[in-house]
Coordinates of C-alpha atoms in Angstrom, one line a residue:
M1 CA 143.2 -21.8 -51.6
A2 CA 141.4 -24.1 -53.2
G3 CA 141.7 -27.6 -54.9
P4 CA 142.4 -27.2 -58.7
P5 CA 138.9 -27.4 -60.2
S6 CA 138.1 -28.3 -63.8
P7 CA 137.4 -25.8 -66.2
A8 CA 133.7 -26.6 -65.4
G9 CA 134.9 -26.0 -61.7
G10 CA 136.9 -28.6 -59.9
G11 CA 139.0 -31.3 -61.2
H12 CA 142.6 -32.1 -61.0
G13 CA 143.4 -33.5 -64.5
H14 CA 146.9 -33.0 -64.1
E15 CA 147.0 -34.8 -67.6
D16 CA 145.1 -33.2 -69.7
P17 CA 147.0 -30.4 -71.2
A18 CA 143.5 -28.1 -72.1
R19 CA 142.8 -28.2 -67.8
L20 CA 146.4 -27.3 -67.3
A21 CA 146.1 -24.9 -69.4
F22 CA 142.9 -23.5 -67.8
F23 CA 144.2 -24.2 -64.5
A24 CA 147.4 -21.6 -66.0
A25 CA 144.9 -18.9 -67.5
R26 CA 143.0 -19.2 -64.3
Q27 CA 146.2 -18.0 -61.7
L28 CA 147.2 -15.3 -63.9
V29 CA 143.9 -13.5 -64.1
N30 CA 143.9 -14.1 -60.4
E31 CA 147.2 -12.8 -59.6
R32 CA 146.1 -10.0 -62.4
V33 CA 143.2 -9.2 -59.9
M34 CA 145.2 -9.4 -56.9
K35 CA 147.4 -6.7 -57.5
I36 CA 144.3 -4.7 -58.2
Y37 CA 143.4 -5.6 -55.0
V38 CA 146.6 -4.4 -53.1
A39 CA 146.7 -1.4 -55.6
G40 CA 143.3 -1.1 -54.3
L41 CA 144.3 -1.0 -50.3
C42 CA 147.5 0.8 -50.8
G43 CA 144.7 3.7 -52.3
L44 CA 143.1 3.5 -49.8
I45 CA 145.6 3.8 -47.3
A46 CA 147.6 6.9 -49.2
V47 CA 143.9 9.2 -48.8
F48 CA 144.8 9.2 -45.5
V49 CA 148.8 9.6 -46.1
V50 CA 148.1 12.7 -48.3
A51 CA 145.4 14.3 -46.4
H52 CA 147.7 14.0 -43.0
W53 CA 150.6 15.6 -44.4
T54 CA 148.3 17.9 -46.0
R55 CA 146.9 19.0 -43.0
L56 CA 150.0 19.2 -41.3
A57 CA 151.4 21.2 -43.8
C58 CA 148.2 23.7 -43.6
V59 CA 148.7 24.1 -40.5
K60 CA 152.1 24.4 -40.2
I61 CA 152.0 28.0 -42.9
A62 CA 149.0 28.9 -41.3
R63 CA 150.5 29.6 -37.8
S64 CA 153.4 30.7 -39.9
Y65 CA 151.8 33.6 -41.0
Q66 CA 149.3 33.8 -38.9
G67 CA 145.8 33.2 -40.1
A68 CA 145.1 31.4 -43.8
S69 CA 146.2 32.4 -46.8
A70 CA 144.3 32.4 -50.6
L71 CA 145.9 29.2 -51.6
E72 CA 145.2 27.4 -48.7
R73 CA 141.4 28.6 -47.6
P74 CA 139.3 26.4 -50.1
F75 CA 141.3 23.3 -48.8
V76 CA 141.1 24.7 -44.8
I77 CA 137.2 25.7 -45.6
V78 CA 136.5 21.5 -47.3
S79 CA 138.5 20.2 -44.9
R80 CA 135.8 21.5 -42.3
L81 CA 133.0 21.2 -43.9
A82 CA 134.0 17.0 -44.3
R83 CA 135.0 16.4 -40.9
N84 CA 132.3 18.5 -39.6
V85 CA 130.1 15.4 -40.8
L86 CA 133.0 12.3 -40.9
V87 CA 133.4 12.9 -37.0
R88 CA 129.8 12.8 -35.9
K89 CA 128.1 9.2 -34.2
V90 CA 126.3 7.2 -36.6
P91 CA 124.7 3.9 -35.2
G92 CA 127.1 0.9 -34.9
F93 CA 130.1 2.9 -35.8
K94 CA 132.5 5.7 -33.4
S95 CA 131.6 8.2 -36.3
A96 CA 130.2 8.2 -40.1
G97 CA 134.5 8.7 -40.9
H98 CA 134.6 5.1 -39.4
A99 CA 131.4 4.0 -41.1
L100 CA 132.6 5.7 -44.5
L101 CA 135.8 4.1 -44.2
V102 CA 134.3 0.2 -44.0
A103 CA 132.0 0.7 -46.1
T104 CA 134.8 1.5 -49.1
Y105 CA 136.9 -1.3 -48.0
V106 CA 133.8 -3.7 -47.8
A107 CA 133.0 -2.5 -51.7
L108 CA 136.4 -2.9 -52.9
N109 CA 136.0 -6.7 -51.6
A110 CA 132.8 -6.9 -53.3
A111 CA 134.6 -5.2 -56.9
V112 CA 137.7 -7.9 -56.3
S113 CA 135.8 -10.5 -55.5
F114 CA 134.1 -10.7 -59.1
T115 CA 135.8 -9.1 -61.5
N116 CA 137.3 -11.3 -64.4
V117 CA 135.7 -14.6 -63.1
D118 CA 132.8 -16.6 -64.2
S119 CA 129.7 -17.9 -62.7
S120 CA 130.7 -21.5 -63.0
M121 CA 130.8 -22.6 -58.8
G122 CA 134.4 -23.8 -58.5
N123 CA 135.8 -20.4 -59.8
I124 CA 134.0 -18.4 -57.8
A125 CA 135.1 -21.0 -54.8
N126 CA 139.1 -20.4 -55.9
R127 CA 138.4 -16.5 -56.8
F128 CA 137.0 -16.0 -52.8
G129 CA 140.0 -18.5 -52.0
W130 CA 142.6 -16.0 -53.2
M131 CA 140.0 -13.0 -51.0
A132 CA 140.7 -14.7 -48.1
L133 CA 144.2 -14.4 -48.9
G134 CA 144.5 -11.1 -49.3
N135 CA 142.1 -10.0 -46.0
L136 CA 144.4 -12.4 -44.0
A137 CA 147.8 -10.6 -44.9
F138 CA 145.6 -7.4 -44.9
V139 CA 144.0 -8.2 -40.9
V140 CA 147.8 -9.2 -40.3
F141 CA 149.0 -5.5 -41.0
L142 CA 146.4 -3.9 -39.2
A143 CA 147.2 -5.8 -35.7
L144 CA 151.3 -5.1 -36.3
K145 CA 152.3 -3.1 -33.2
N146 CA 155.1 -1.5 -34.4
T147 CA 152.8 -0.5 -37.2
P148 CA 154.1 2.0 -40.8
L149 CA 150.9 3.8 -40.4
A150 CA 151.2 5.5 -36.6
F151 CA 154.2 7.8 -38.3
L152 CA 152.3 8.5 -41.9
T153 CA 148.6 8.8 -40.7
A154 CA 149.4 9.1 -37.1
Y155 CA 147.0 5.8 -36.5
S156 CA 148.4 4.0 -34.8
Y157 CA 147.1 0.2 -33.7
E158 CA 144.7 1.0 -31.8
R159 CA 143.0 3.2 -33.6
L160 CA 142.9 0.6 -36.5
N161 CA 141.3 -1.8 -34.2
C162 CA 137.6 -1.6 -35.4
L163 CA 139.0 -1.9 -39.2
H164 CA 141.0 -5.1 -37.7
H165 CA 138.1 -6.6 -36.6
V166 CA 136.1 -5.9 -39.9
A167 CA 138.7 -7.3 -42.0
G168 CA 138.9 -10.2 -39.8
Y169 CA 135.2 -10.9 -40.4
L170 CA 135.4 -10.6 -43.4
M171 CA 138.2 -13.4 -44.3
F172 CA 136.6 -16.1 -42.2
V173 CA 133.1 -15.1 -44.5
Y174 CA 135.3 -15.7 -47.7
M175 CA 136.7 -18.8 -46.5
V176 CA 133.8 -20.3 -45.2
L177 CA 132.0 -19.7 -49.0
H178 CA 135.4 -20.1 -50.2
A179 CA 134.8 -24.5 -48.7
A180 CA 131.3 -24.2 -48.4
L181 CA 131.3 -23.9 -53.0
Y182 CA 134.6 -25.9 -53.1
T183 CA 132.8 -29.1 -50.5
A184 CA 129.4 -28.4 -53.0
F185 CA 130.8 -28.6 -56.2
F186 CA 133.3 -31.6 -55.2
Q187 CA 129.9 -33.7 -53.9
S188 CA 128.2 -33.2 -57.1
Q189 CA 130.6 -34.6 -58.8
N190 CA 131.0 -37.4 -56.3
R191 CA 134.3 -36.5 -55.2
L192 CA 134.1 -35.8 -51.4
I193 CA 135.9 -38.3 -49.8
S194 CA 138.9 -39.1 -52.0
I195 CA 139.6 -35.0 -52.3
F196 CA 138.9 -34.6 -48.3
S197 CA 141.9 -37.9 -48.0
Q198 CA 144.3 -35.6 -49.5
E199 CA 146.7 -33.9 -46.9
E200 CA 146.6 -30.4 -48.2
E201 CA 142.9 -30.7 -47.5
I202 CA 142.9 -32.4 -44.1
A203 CA 145.2 -29.1 -43.8
A204 CA 142.4 -26.4 -44.7
I205 CA 139.9 -28.0 -42.7
V206 CA 141.7 -27.8 -39.9
A207 CA 143.2 -23.6 -40.8
G208 CA 138.8 -23.1 -40.7
F209 CA 138.4 -24.6 -37.5
S210 CA 141.7 -22.9 -36.3
F211 CA 140.4 -19.7 -37.4
L212 CA 137.2 -20.2 -36.5
S213 CA 138.7 -20.3 -32.7
V214 CA 140.1 -16.6 -33.3
I215 CA 136.6 -15.7 -34.4
F216 CA 134.8 -16.8 -31.1
S217 CA 137.3 -15.5 -29.1
A218 CA 137.4 -12.0 -30.4
T219 CA 132.7 -11.9 -30.4
F220 CA 132.8 -13.8 -27.6
L221 CA 135.7 -13.9 -24.9
R222 CA 137.0 -10.7 -25.0
R223 CA 134.3 -9.8 -23.5
V224 CA 134.6 -12.5 -20.0
W225 CA 137.6 -13.1 -19.9
Y226 CA 140.9 -11.0 -21.7
E227 CA 143.7 -13.4 -21.1
L228 CA 141.4 -16.7 -22.4
F229 CA 140.7 -15.0 -25.6
Y230 CA 144.1 -13.2 -25.5
V231 CA 145.8 -17.0 -25.3
V232 CA 143.1 -18.7 -27.8
H233 CA 143.5 -16.2 -30.1
I234 CA 147.3 -16.0 -30.5
T235 CA 147.4 -20.0 -30.4
A236 CA 144.6 -20.5 -32.9
W237 CA 146.4 -18.1 -34.8
I238 CA 149.6 -19.9 -34.8
M239 CA 147.6 -22.9 -35.6
G240 CA 145.4 -21.4 -39.1
I241 CA 148.8 -20.1 -40.4
V242 CA 150.7 -22.8 -40.1
T243 CA 147.9 -24.7 -41.7
V244 CA 147.4 -22.7 -44.5
G245 CA 150.8 -23.0 -45.3
L246 CA 150.1 -26.8 -45.8
H247 CA 147.3 -26.1 -47.5
L248 CA 149.0 -24.4 -49.8
P249 CA 152.8 -25.8 -50.2
H250 CA 153.3 -24.6 -54.3
I251 CA 155.1 -22.0 -54.4
A252 CA 154.9 -22.0 -57.5
K253 CA 151.4 -20.5 -56.8
K254 CA 152.4 -17.7 -55.0
T255 CA 149.9 -18.4 -52.5
L256 CA 152.3 -19.7 -50.5
I257 CA 154.2 -16.6 -51.2
V258 CA 151.5 -14.8 -49.4
T259 CA 151.7 -16.5 -46.8
L260 CA 155.3 -16.5 -46.0
L261 CA 154.8 -13.3 -46.2
T262 CA 152.0 -12.4 -43.6
A263 CA 153.7 -14.6 -41.1
S264 CA 157.2 -13.0 -41.2
M265 CA 155.0 -9.3 -40.9
W266 CA 153.8 -11.1 -37.5
V267 CA 156.8 -13.0 -35.9
L268 CA 158.9 -9.0 -36.7
D269 CA 156.8 -7.4 -35.4
R270 CA 156.3 -9.8 -31.9
M271 CA 160.9 -9.8 -32.6
I272 CA 160.8 -6.7 -32.0
R273 CA 158.6 -6.6 -29.1
A274 CA 160.4 -8.9 -27.5
A275 CA 163.3 -7.7 -27.9
R276 CA 162.0 -4.0 -25.9
V277 CA 161.3 -6.0 -23.1
L278 CA 164.2 -7.9 -22.5
Y279 CA 166.2 -4.3 -23.3
Y280 CA 164.7 -2.5 -20.6
S281 CA 164.1 -5.4 -18.1
S282 CA 168.3 -4.7 -17.4
N283 CA 168.7 -2.9 -14.1
N284 CA 164.3 -2.5 -14.1
Q285 CA 162.4 -2.1 -11.2
A286 CA 158.9 -1.2 -10.6
T287 CA 157.8 -0.5 -7.0
L288 CA 153.9 -1.2 -6.4
H289 CA 151.3 1.3 -4.5
P290 CA 148.1 0.2 -3.0
L291 CA 145.3 2.8 -3.8
A292 CA 141.9 3.6 -2.5
N293 CA 139.3 2.0 -3.9
G294 CA 141.1 -1.1 -5.8
G295 CA 143.8 1.1 -7.2
T296 CA 147.2 0.6 -7.9
K297 CA 150.2 2.9 -8.8
I298 CA 153.3 1.5 -11.0
V299 CA 156.7 3.6 -10.5
F300 CA 158.8 2.1 -12.9
K301 CA 162.6 2.9 -12.1
K302 CA 163.6 3.5 -15.8
A303 CA 161.5 4.4 -19.2
P304 CA 161.8 3.6 -22.8
A305 CA 163.5 6.0 -24.7
R306 CA 160.1 8.1 -26.6
A307 CA 158.2 7.1 -22.9
E308 CA 156.0 10.9 -23.1
P309 CA 152.8 11.1 -21.0
G310 CA 149.8 10.7 -22.5
K311 CA 151.2 7.2 -24.9
H312 CA 151.1 3.4 -23.7
C313 CA 153.3 0.5 -23.5
F314 CA 152.9 -3.2 -22.3
V315 CA 154.3 -4.2 -18.8
W316 CA 155.6 -7.1 -17.8
I317 CA 155.8 -8.2 -14.2
P318 CA 156.7 -11.5 -13.9
A319 CA 155.9 -11.7 -10.2
I320 CA 152.9 -11.4 -11.4
R321 CA 152.0 -12.7 -14.6
K322 CA 155.1 -14.2 -15.8
F323 CA 154.3 -14.8 -19.5
E324 CA 152.2 -12.4 -19.8
T325 CA 152.6 -8.1 -21.1
H326 CA 149.2 -5.8 -20.2
P327 CA 149.5 -2.4 -21.4
F328 CA 148.2 1.0 -19.4
T329 CA 148.5 4.7 -19.8
I330 CA 151.7 6.8 -19.0
H331 CA 150.7 9.8 -16.6
R332 CA 153.8 10.8 -15.5
T333 CA 157.8 10.2 -17.1
E334 CA 160.1 11.2 -14.2
P335 CA 159.5 8.5 -12.7
M336 CA 157.7 6.6 -15.0
E337 CA 154.0 6.0 -13.4
F338 CA 151.0 3.8 -14.7
T339 CA 147.9 3.5 -12.4
V340 CA 145.2 0.5 -12.6
K341 CA 142.1 -0.6 -12.0
A342 CA 141.5 -3.9 -10.2
H343 CA 139.5 -6.0 -12.5
N344 CA 139.6 -9.5 -13.2
G345 CA 142.7 -11.2 -14.3
F346 CA 145.4 -9.6 -14.0
T347 CA 144.6 -6.4 -12.9
R348 CA 143.2 -8.3 -9.8
D349 CA 146.3 -9.9 -8.8
L350 CA 148.7 -7.0 -9.1
H351 CA 146.4 -5.2 -6.2
K352 CA 146.3 -8.3 -3.9
Y353 CA 150.3 -8.2 -4.6
A354 CA 151.0 -4.3 -4.1
V355 CA 148.2 -4.5 -1.0
A356 CA 150.1 -7.8 0.3
N357 CA 153.6 -5.5 0.3
P358 CA 152.6 -1.9 -0.5
G359 CA 155.8 -0.5 -1.5
A360 CA 157.5 -3.7 -2.8
A361 CA 160.0 -3.4 -5.5
V362 CA 160.0 -6.2 -8.6
T363 CA 161.4 -6.6 -11.4
A364 CA 160.1 -5.3 -14.5
S365 CA 159.5 -4.2 -18.1
V366 CA 158.3 -2.7 -20.5
D367 CA 157.8 -3.0 -24.1
G368 CA 156.5 0.6 -25.8
P369 CA 155.6 3.0 -25.7
Y370 CA 152.7 3.4 -27.6
G371 CA 150.5 5.7 -29.6
T372 CA 149.3 9.0 -31.3
F373 CA 147.5 12.1 -30.1
P374 CA 147.9 15.6 -31.6
D375 CA 150.5 17.7 -30.6
P376 CA 148.8 19.7 -27.5
M377 CA 151.4 22.9 -28.2
E378 CA 150.3 23.2 -31.9
F379 CA 146.5 24.6 -30.4
D380 CA 145.5 27.6 -28.4
K381 CA 143.0 26.7 -26.1
I382 CA 143.1 23.1 -25.0
V383 CA 139.8 21.4 -23.6
L384 CA 140.7 17.7 -21.3
I385 CA 137.9 15.3 -20.5
A386 CA 138.2 12.9 -18.4
G387 CA 135.2 10.0 -16.9
G388 CA 136.4 8.6 -13.7
G389 CA 140.4 5.5 -14.8
G390 CA 139.9 7.8 -17.9
A391 CA 142.2 10.8 -16.4
T392 CA 145.4 8.3 -16.6
F393 CA 145.2 9.9 -20.3
T394 CA 144.1 13.3 -19.2
F395 CA 146.7 13.6 -16.5
G396 CA 149.1 12.0 -18.6
L397 CA 148.2 15.1 -21.6
M398 CA 148.1 17.6 -19.0
V399 CA 151.5 16.8 -18.4
N400 CA 152.9 16.5 -21.6
I401 CA 151.5 19.9 -21.7
L402 CA 153.5 21.6 -18.5
E403 CA 156.3 19.7 -19.2
R404 CA 156.6 21.7 -22.6
M405 CA 155.3 25.3 -21.5
N406 CA 157.7 27.7 -22.2
E407 CA 157.5 31.0 -19.7
D408 CA 156.4 32.9 -23.0
A409 CA 153.5 30.8 -23.3
R410 CA 149.7 31.3 -23.1
K411 CA 148.0 28.5 -23.6
K412 CA 144.8 27.8 -21.6
V413 CA 144.1 24.6 -20.2
S414 CA 140.4 23.3 -19.4
F415 CA 141.1 19.9 -17.7
I416 CA 137.4 19.1 -17.5
W417 CA 137.3 15.0 -14.9
A418 CA 133.9 13.1 -13.9
V419 CA 134.3 10.7 -10.7
K420 CA 131.7 8.1 -9.4
K421 CA 133.3 8.0 -5.3
H422 CA 135.9 11.0 -3.8
E423 CA 137.9 7.8 -3.2
N424 CA 139.0 8.1 -6.7
L425 CA 140.5 11.5 -6.6
S426 CA 143.2 10.4 -4.3
W427 CA 144.7 8.1 -7.5
F428 CA 146.2 11.5 -8.9
K429 CA 146.9 13.3 -5.5
E430 CA 150.0 14.6 -6.8
H431 CA 148.7 15.6 -9.9
L432 CA 145.9 17.4 -8.4
E433 CA 148.6 19.2 -6.9
M434 CA 151.0 20.3 -9.3
L435 CA 147.9 21.9 -12.0
K436 CA 147.4 24.0 -8.4
S437 CA 151.6 24.7 -7.7
H438 CA 152.7 24.9 -12.1
E439 CA 154.0 27.7 -12.6
H440 CA 151.8 27.5 -15.6
S441 CA 148.7 26.8 -13.4
P442 CA 146.8 30.2 -14.1
H443 CA 146.7 28.9 -17.5
I444 CA 144.5 25.6 -16.0
D445 CA 141.0 25.5 -15.4
V446 CA 140.6 22.6 -13.0
S447 CA 136.5 20.8 -12.9
L448 CA 135.9 17.9 -10.9
Y449 CA 133.1 16.1 -10.4
V450 CA 131.3 13.3 -8.3
T451 CA 128.6 11.6 -9.7
R452 CA 127.8 9.9 -6.8
A453 CA 127.8 12.4 -3.3
P454 CA 124.6 11.7 -1.4
V455 CA 124.4 14.2 1.7
S456 CA 121.3 16.7 2.9
T457 CA 121.7 20.1 0.9
S458 CA 122.0 22.4 4.6
V459 CA 125.8 20.6 4.1
A460 CA 125.9 20.7 0.8
E461 CA 125.3 24.9 1.2
H462 CA 128.1 25.5 4.4
L463 CA 130.8 23.3 2.5
H464 CA 132.6 25.5 0.9
L465 CA 136.1 23.9 -0.1
P466 CA 138.8 26.4 -1.6
H467 CA 138.3 26.8 -4.9
L468 CA 141.4 27.3 -7.7
H469 CA 141.4 28.9 -11.1
G470 CA 137.4 30.3 -11.2
A471 CA 136.1 26.9 -10.5
H472 CA 133.1 27.4 -7.5
S473 CA 133.0 26.0 -4.3
I474 CA 129.1 23.2 -4.2
S475 CA 126.1 24.2 -3.7
S476 CA 122.5 23.5 -4.4
G477 CA 122.4 26.0 -7.8
S478 CA 124.7 29.2 -6.8
S479 CA 127.6 30.4 -5.0
D480 CA 128.6 33.4 -3.7
G481 CA 131.8 33.3 -5.4
G482 CA 129.8 33.1 -9.1
Q483 CA 127.7 31.1 -11.5
S484 CA 129.8 27.5 -10.8
P485 CA 130.2 25.5 -14.6
P486 CA 126.5 23.3 -15.6
L487 CA 125.5 20.9 -14.3
S488 CA 123.4 18.9 -16.5
P489 CA 120.1 17.6 -14.9
A490 CA 120.4 14.6 -16.4
G491 CA 119.8 11.3 -14.5
D492 CA 122.4 8.9 -15.6
D493 CA 126.2 9.5 -14.9
I494 CA 128.7 10.6 -17.3
E495 CA 131.1 7.3 -15.6
K496 CA 127.7 5.0 -16.5
G497 CA 126.6 3.1 -20.2
V498 CA 126.9 -0.7 -18.8
P499 CA 124.5 -2.7 -16.3
P500 CA 126.0 -3.1 -12.5
I501 CA 128.7 -5.7 -12.4
S502 CA 129.4 -8.0 -9.5
D503 CA 132.3 -9.4 -8.4
S504 CA 132.3 -12.7 -10.2
T505 CA 130.6 -10.2 -13.3
Q506 CA 133.3 -7.5 -13.8
A507 CA 135.3 -9.2 -17.1
A508 CA 132.1 -9.2 -18.9
A509 CA 131.9 -5.3 -19.2
I510 CA 135.5 -4.3 -19.7
T511 CA 136.0 -3.1 -22.7
E512 CA 139.0 -4.2 -25.4
K513 CA 139.7 -0.3 -24.9
E514 CA 139.6 -1.3 -20.7
M515 CA 141.9 -3.7 -21.3
E516 CA 144.3 -2.8 -24.3
R517 CA 144.8 0.4 -22.7
G518 CA 144.6 0.9 -19.3
I519 CA 142.0 2.6 -18.8
E520 CA 139.6 0.5 -16.7
T521 CA 136.5 2.0 -15.2
Q522 CA 133.7 0.1 -13.7
V523 CA 131.1 1.8 -15.4
E524 CA 127.5 1.3 -14.2
H525 CA 124.1 2.8 -15.4
K526 CA 121.0 3.3 -13.1
E527 CA 118.0 2.6 -14.8
T528 CA 115.5 5.4 -14.1
A529 CA 116.1 8.8 -14.8
G530 CA 115.7 12.0 -12.4
P531 CA 117.0 14.6 -11.8
V532 CA 120.9 14.6 -10.3
A533 CA 121.1 16.1 -6.9
I534 CA 124.2 18.8 -5.9
T535 CA 125.6 17.3 -3.2
T536 CA 128.2 16.6 -2.0
T537 CA 129.4 13.8 1.1
T538 CA 130.0 15.5 5.0
T539 CA 133.8 13.5 5.1
T540 CA 134.4 15.3 1.7
T541 CA 138.1 17.4 3.1
H542 CA 139.9 17.9 -0.3
P543 CA 144.2 19.2 0.5
Y544 CA 144.6 19.4 -3.5
Q545 CA 142.7 23.2 -3.5
H546 CA 140.3 22.9 -5.8
A547 CA 136.6 22.6 -6.1
V548 CA 134.8 19.8 -6.5
K549 CA 130.9 19.9 -7.6
A550 CA 128.4 16.7 -6.9
G551 CA 126.9 16.1 -10.0
R552 CA 127.6 15.6 -13.0
P553 CA 129.2 18.0 -15.7
D554 CA 126.8 19.3 -18.8
L555 CA 129.5 18.9 -21.6
A556 CA 128.0 20.0 -24.1
T557 CA 127.6 23.8 -23.0
L558 CA 131.3 23.6 -21.2
I559 CA 132.8 22.1 -25.1
R560 CA 130.5 25.1 -26.6
E561 CA 132.1 27.9 -24.7
A562 CA 135.3 27.3 -24.6
V563 CA 135.3 27.1 -28.3
S564 CA 133.1 30.0 -29.2
T565 CA 135.0 32.1 -26.8
T566 CA 138.5 31.7 -28.9
P567 CA 139.1 33.5 -31.7
P568 CA 138.6 32.3 -35.0
N569 CA 142.5 32.6 -36.1
Q570 CA 143.1 30.6 -32.9
R571 CA 143.0 26.5 -33.0
V572 CA 141.1 24.2 -30.3
L573 CA 142.3 20.9 -29.2
V574 CA 139.0 18.9 -27.7
A575 CA 140.4 15.6 -25.8
G576 CA 138.6 12.9 -24.2
C577 CA 138.9 9.5 -22.3
G578 CA 136.1 8.1 -20.9
P579 CA 133.4 5.7 -21.1
D580 CA 130.7 5.3 -24.3
P581 CA 127.9 7.3 -23.5
L582 CA 130.5 10.4 -22.4
M583 CA 132.5 10.1 -25.5
R584 CA 129.3 10.4 -27.4
V585 CA 128.7 14.0 -26.1
I586 CA 132.2 14.9 -26.2
R587 CA 131.6 13.8 -30.7
D588 CA 129.4 15.6 -31.3
T589 CA 129.1 18.2 -29.4
T590 CA 132.7 19.1 -31.0
A591 CA 132.0 17.7 -34.4
R592 CA 129.0 20.8 -35.0
L593 CA 131.5 23.3 -33.6
I594 CA 133.7 22.1 -37.0
R595 CA 133.0 25.1 -38.9
T596 CA 134.6 27.3 -41.4
D597 CA 134.1 30.4 -39.9
G598 CA 135.6 29.7 -36.1
P599 CA 138.1 28.2 -34.9
A600 CA 140.0 25.5 -35.9
V601 CA 138.7 22.7 -33.7
E602 CA 140.2 20.0 -33.5
L603 CA 139.1 16.6 -31.7
H604 CA 140.6 13.2 -30.3
C605 CA 139.2 10.6 -28.6
E606 CA 141.0 8.5 -27.0
Q607 CA 139.3 5.3 -27.2
F608 CA 140.8 1.3 -28.2
G609 CA 139.4 0.6 -31.6
W610 CA 136.6 2.2 -33.3

C-alpha cells in the first residue's frame, strides 16, 4: 500500500537498474515475511482447532468408559487448570482467555512488522503497508457470517467479534503509520505534491478516509444509531476496498491479489446470505403479535433447515424495512418464533406495526441459522440463567433440551430467570406453561424473580402463588414450604448496568449484543445501593403456577449449589444470557468451580462479542 521508495527510503527511479533491483529484493522479502504472518495466524487458529477436537474426543471417551482413562487424565487436569484461569473476567476483556488471545495476536503483528526490515523511513512505511493489507484480509475473514471456524473451532462469527474489532483497529493504525511515514519521507525530498497528484495516491487518500469512516461508525455511531452505523460501515468498507485496489493496481506486486481475495470472501458471503433470503422467502410469511411492555412476537410459517432453538437468524420483513435484515434468537422451531423488545429503529417500527395490526401476516424471510453453543445433551446437569430479554436464548435452549430428551433421560435442569417487571413474564407464557406440563417437568427446577415488585410486606406474607418443583412462594424471609432459593441482599438489580434510558436516548444504551442477537433488554442502574425488598405486587395472578420471587437471586450461591451436588464423574453446563453485571457473576463463579477433583464444568456466555 505504498509508493515505490528508493534504496534510502523512497522515489520511483524506474530507469535506475540498482533501484529496480532493490525494489525487487524488497518485494521478495515482504512476500516471505507475509507468508510467515499468515502461517502464524494459521497456527493460532490451529491451536483452537486442536484443543476443540481433542476435548470433544476426551469427552466422548470418558462418557463411553464412565470416566477418564489414565491416558486422558493429564489432558483433563491441564485443561481444567487452564480454563479455571482463562475463563475469569479481567479488566477490559470478557475473560483472561480473550486477553491472552488478543495479546498473542498483537505480539505476532509486532514481531512480523520488524522482521528483516532496516530502519529507513521508507522501508518501514512499506512494511506497515503490507501489514495493513494483511490485517484487512483477516478482518474480513473474521466478519464472515458463514465462517468455517464455526465448524472447526465452535466459534461462530458473533463470538469472534472482539478479535474482529481488534484486528480492525490494528489495521487502521498500520494504515495511518504507513501514510504518515511516507508523507514525511516524500516531504523531506520535496516531492510530496508530485506524488500526491498521481492517481494511485489519490485513491490511497480516498481509501484512508473510507476506513476512517468505518472506524468512526464502529466506535461511535453503533452506540447511538445502529441502522445508520450499518449503512455507513458497509458503504465505507466497499469504497475502501475498491480504492485500495486502485491504489495497488499491479498484479505482479501481489498486493492486488490479496485485495481481490479479500473482496471475494466478502462478496461470496453476501451472495450466500442473499440466496438464503431469496430461497426462504418463497411461500413464507410471518405473523406479528404485540406483547406487553414493548414486546413483539414474530411467528414464521416456514423455518430454515438446521434451525434450532437457541440459534439466531437475520429476519427480513419488507413491510417494515425493505432493504434491511435484523438478527434475533430462535426460541421455538415448530413454528419458528422470535420475541423482540422494542427500542429505536426497526424494533420500534415493528412493534408499532404489530400494535396497529395485531395478528397481521406479512411477507418475510430469514438468513441463517447462525450461532454455536455446547450440545446440552452431552451434560448431566444444566443451569440456565437469564436476565430480562436474555431469556430468548435460555428458553430456546430449554426447548432444544426438551425436544431431544427421551423417556429414560435423567438430566436435571435449573432454569433461573430474573425480570424487571411482572409484565415481562407474559412474553413467554406458553414456554412457562410448557415447563409445568411437559412430561419431563419433574427434572426441571424453575426459579422466577421480579427485581422490581414494590408492595407491603403484609401482602407478600399472605400471597401464596402455586409453586412447582421445589420453588417456594414469596415471603419476606422464609416460607412454610421450606427455604427459598437465595436472594442477594445487594442493592442493584441484576438487570441493571447502565444509566436509565429515556425514549430519546434508548439507542445510546443498546449494545451490539442486543442489536445483533435480539437480546434487546433495556437495563437501568440504581446509583444508591441498599437492601432489596423481598416483596411483590398485589395485582400478581400468574397462570404459570411457578413461584415468582421478589428481589434478585444470589446467582453465585445457586451456581455453587448446582455444581457441588453433582458427582465428580458427571458434567455440568452453565449457560447464561443477559446484561454485563449478570454475566460477570456467572463467569467468575463458574470459573472458580472448574476444578480437577470435581465434575466437568462447561461455561457458555451468550453475549455478542467478547
